[in-house]
Structures are given as structure tokens and as C-alpha cells.
Amino acid sequence: MGVQGDGEEIRIKAEKVLVACGTRPAHSPEIPFDNHRIVDTDHLSGLGGLPKEIIVVGAGVVGLEFASFMAALGADVTLIDQRPALLEFVDRQIVEALSYPLAPAGSHFPLRRKKWRRLGLTRNEILFLRSWTAARGSHGDALIYAVGRQANGDQLHLEAAGLAADSRGRVKVNEFFQTEVPHVYAAGDVIGFPALASTSMEQGRLAASHMFGIRLRAHARPLSLRIYTIPEISMVGQTEETLTSIEFHTRWESQSTLNLPRA
């Protein structure tokens, strides 16, 4: 394996490899980033302070985390997303409990804005965002773009190891976090959902234990999910909506054998 640093390229060897290269913010050609008033989630320091009014585009995990702590600091936050609901993989009661404290803190949620017609700076250096379907726009002193992240797997030349990343730089693994090449493992953001700090750490532990034949006393399955909004969210397993759905019960019954005593 060749590694290029600040100096010369060096080559390293290993019997086992764990790929945990993280992600970078995804960009849209419709957003004119300037790393000053229009930033992605890795360049928040470019704002130079706390703007009075902030537009956060993206109501996923990262977008909600940014929106909640900005609102807690006193900013007027407008959160925009094309999805009809916040955190669709989280139990609805938990999402409702999160939404209540956010609203008084100054957050607004104009969801379902699917396209932007124009985005730029006015004479007063205020951002203006308008959707195709909405008559009015959203404005703010700054915009944070938090729509998805791109895994860095596409920058590793994985084809040299007999692997390939998908269009978003992610790598496929099995239940032991092995890739299609048995001595190469992957964990964290590079293998996709849930791509959270808490789950990534546990995935790395499980991968390292399997690659070195260490038997674990307890396997954390399913992994717990922790989202650092204000207030924080933590959950494990299926949501109530999933467990009560007809589709889930149909699938569960088809995979189970029920032996009833004969009358």
C-alpha cells in the first residue's frame, strides 16, 4: 500500500486492513459556496461568528445538530429540506419531543422545498432562497449546507485491492465488517447508514475483534443510535411504526414457524 504525505510516498504492509476513512460534505452545483457566508458543515469557522439569522439546508442528522445548537445560542434558524418529515428512521414520538424545544428557540421548518430558483447576496449581504413551488423565499445572514456527505472511499484507489466503492464512495461489508476481500475490513461512515460516531466506534471494535479472532462476551446488536441535537436523541432497535406495520408482521410471520398444540 502506498501512502502519500507531505513528503515522499511510503509503502506499508499489513496482514489485516481496516478502512475507516470517514466522509466529506456533499456539494450541490446550485449552491455558490464562498466559505464565508455560504458554507458546508466542515467550514463553519468561516462564518467568523454567530449570524443573527441562519438558513440550514438539510434536515438530516447533521443539519438538525447544527440547527439545534445554533438556535440554543440565540440565532434565528430556518431549516429547509425536501423530505416531508424529520429523521424518518427515528420513532415519531421522539421526533416530536425534539421539535417542541426547537420551535421556541427560534427554529422554523419549511419542509418540502424541492428546488431552488436562485440563491445569492442582496445589497445588504442577506441570502435569499426561493423554491419553485413556494411564493415566498427564506432569508438569512448566512447559509449552512448540510445535505448529505460523500464517503472518502472513492479517493483510496480501492480497485488496486480488488474492491470498488459505489457512487457515494461507500464500501460493502458483511455482518463481520469484512469487504469482498477477506483481509480488508471497513467500518464507520464509509459503509453507509447510520454513519454516527457512536455506531462507528462499535463497528470498529467488532471488526478488529473478528480480524484477530477475539471472542466477544457480548455483541451490541443492534447498535444504539445517538444524535447530538439539543436535547440529545438515543434509540436502539426498530421504531414503533415499524413494529406495528402490516409489512413488518407479514415478513416476520413468513420467517417464523408457530407450532400450536393440537386440540
mmCIF file of C-alpha atoms in Angstrom, residues 64-65 68 86-87 90 92-104 109 227-233:
data_model
loop_
_atom_site.group_PDB
_atom_site.id
_atom_site.type_symbol
_atom_site.label_atom_id
_atom_site.label_comp_id
_atom_site.label_asym_id
_atom_site.label_seq_id
_atom_site.Cartn_x
_atom_site.Cartn_y
_atom_site.Cartn_z
ATOM 1 C CA LEU A 64 -30.551 19.092 12.895
ATOM 2 C CA GLU A 65 -27.488 19.061 15.131
ATOM 3 C CA SER A 68 -30.382 22.974 17.322
ATOM 4 C CA LEU A 86 -37.660 14.950 10.180
ATOM 5 C CA LEU A 87 -35.472 11.870 10.826
ATOM 6 C CA VAL A 90 -36.491 7.634 14.324
ATOM 7 C CA ARG A 92 -42.203 9.687 15.726
ATOM 8 C CA GLN A 93 -42.737 10.369 19.436
ATOM 9 C CA ILE A 94 -39.018 11.030 19.845
ATOM 10 C CA VAL A 95 -39.002 13.403 16.859
ATOM 11 C CA GLU A 96 -41.989 15.261 18.288
ATOM 12 C CA ALA A 97 -40.207 15.586 21.622
ATOM 13 C CA LEU A 98 -37.243 17.123 19.764
ATOM 14 C CA SER A 99 -39.385 19.526 17.733
ATOM 15 C CA TYR A 100 -41.083 21.116 20.757
ATOM 16 C CA PRO A 101 -37.950 22.668 22.330
ATOM 17 C CA LEU A 102 -36.593 23.710 18.931
ATOM 18 C CA ALA A 103 -39.617 25.818 17.969
ATOM 19 C CA PRO A 104 -39.485 28.236 20.944
ATOM 20 C CA PHE A 109 -39.237 24.147 9.454
ATOM 21 C CA ILE A 227 -27.811 12.014 17.762
ATOM 22 C CA TYR A 228 -26.308 15.084 19.399
ATOM 23 C CA THR A 229 -29.139 17.539 18.974
ATOM 24 C CA ILE A 230 -30.427 19.636 21.885
ATOM 25 C CA PRO A 231 -31.956 17.663 23.545
ATOM 26 C CA GLU A 232 -29.978 14.562 22.545
ATOM 27 C CA ILE A 233 -31.616 11.505 20.989
#
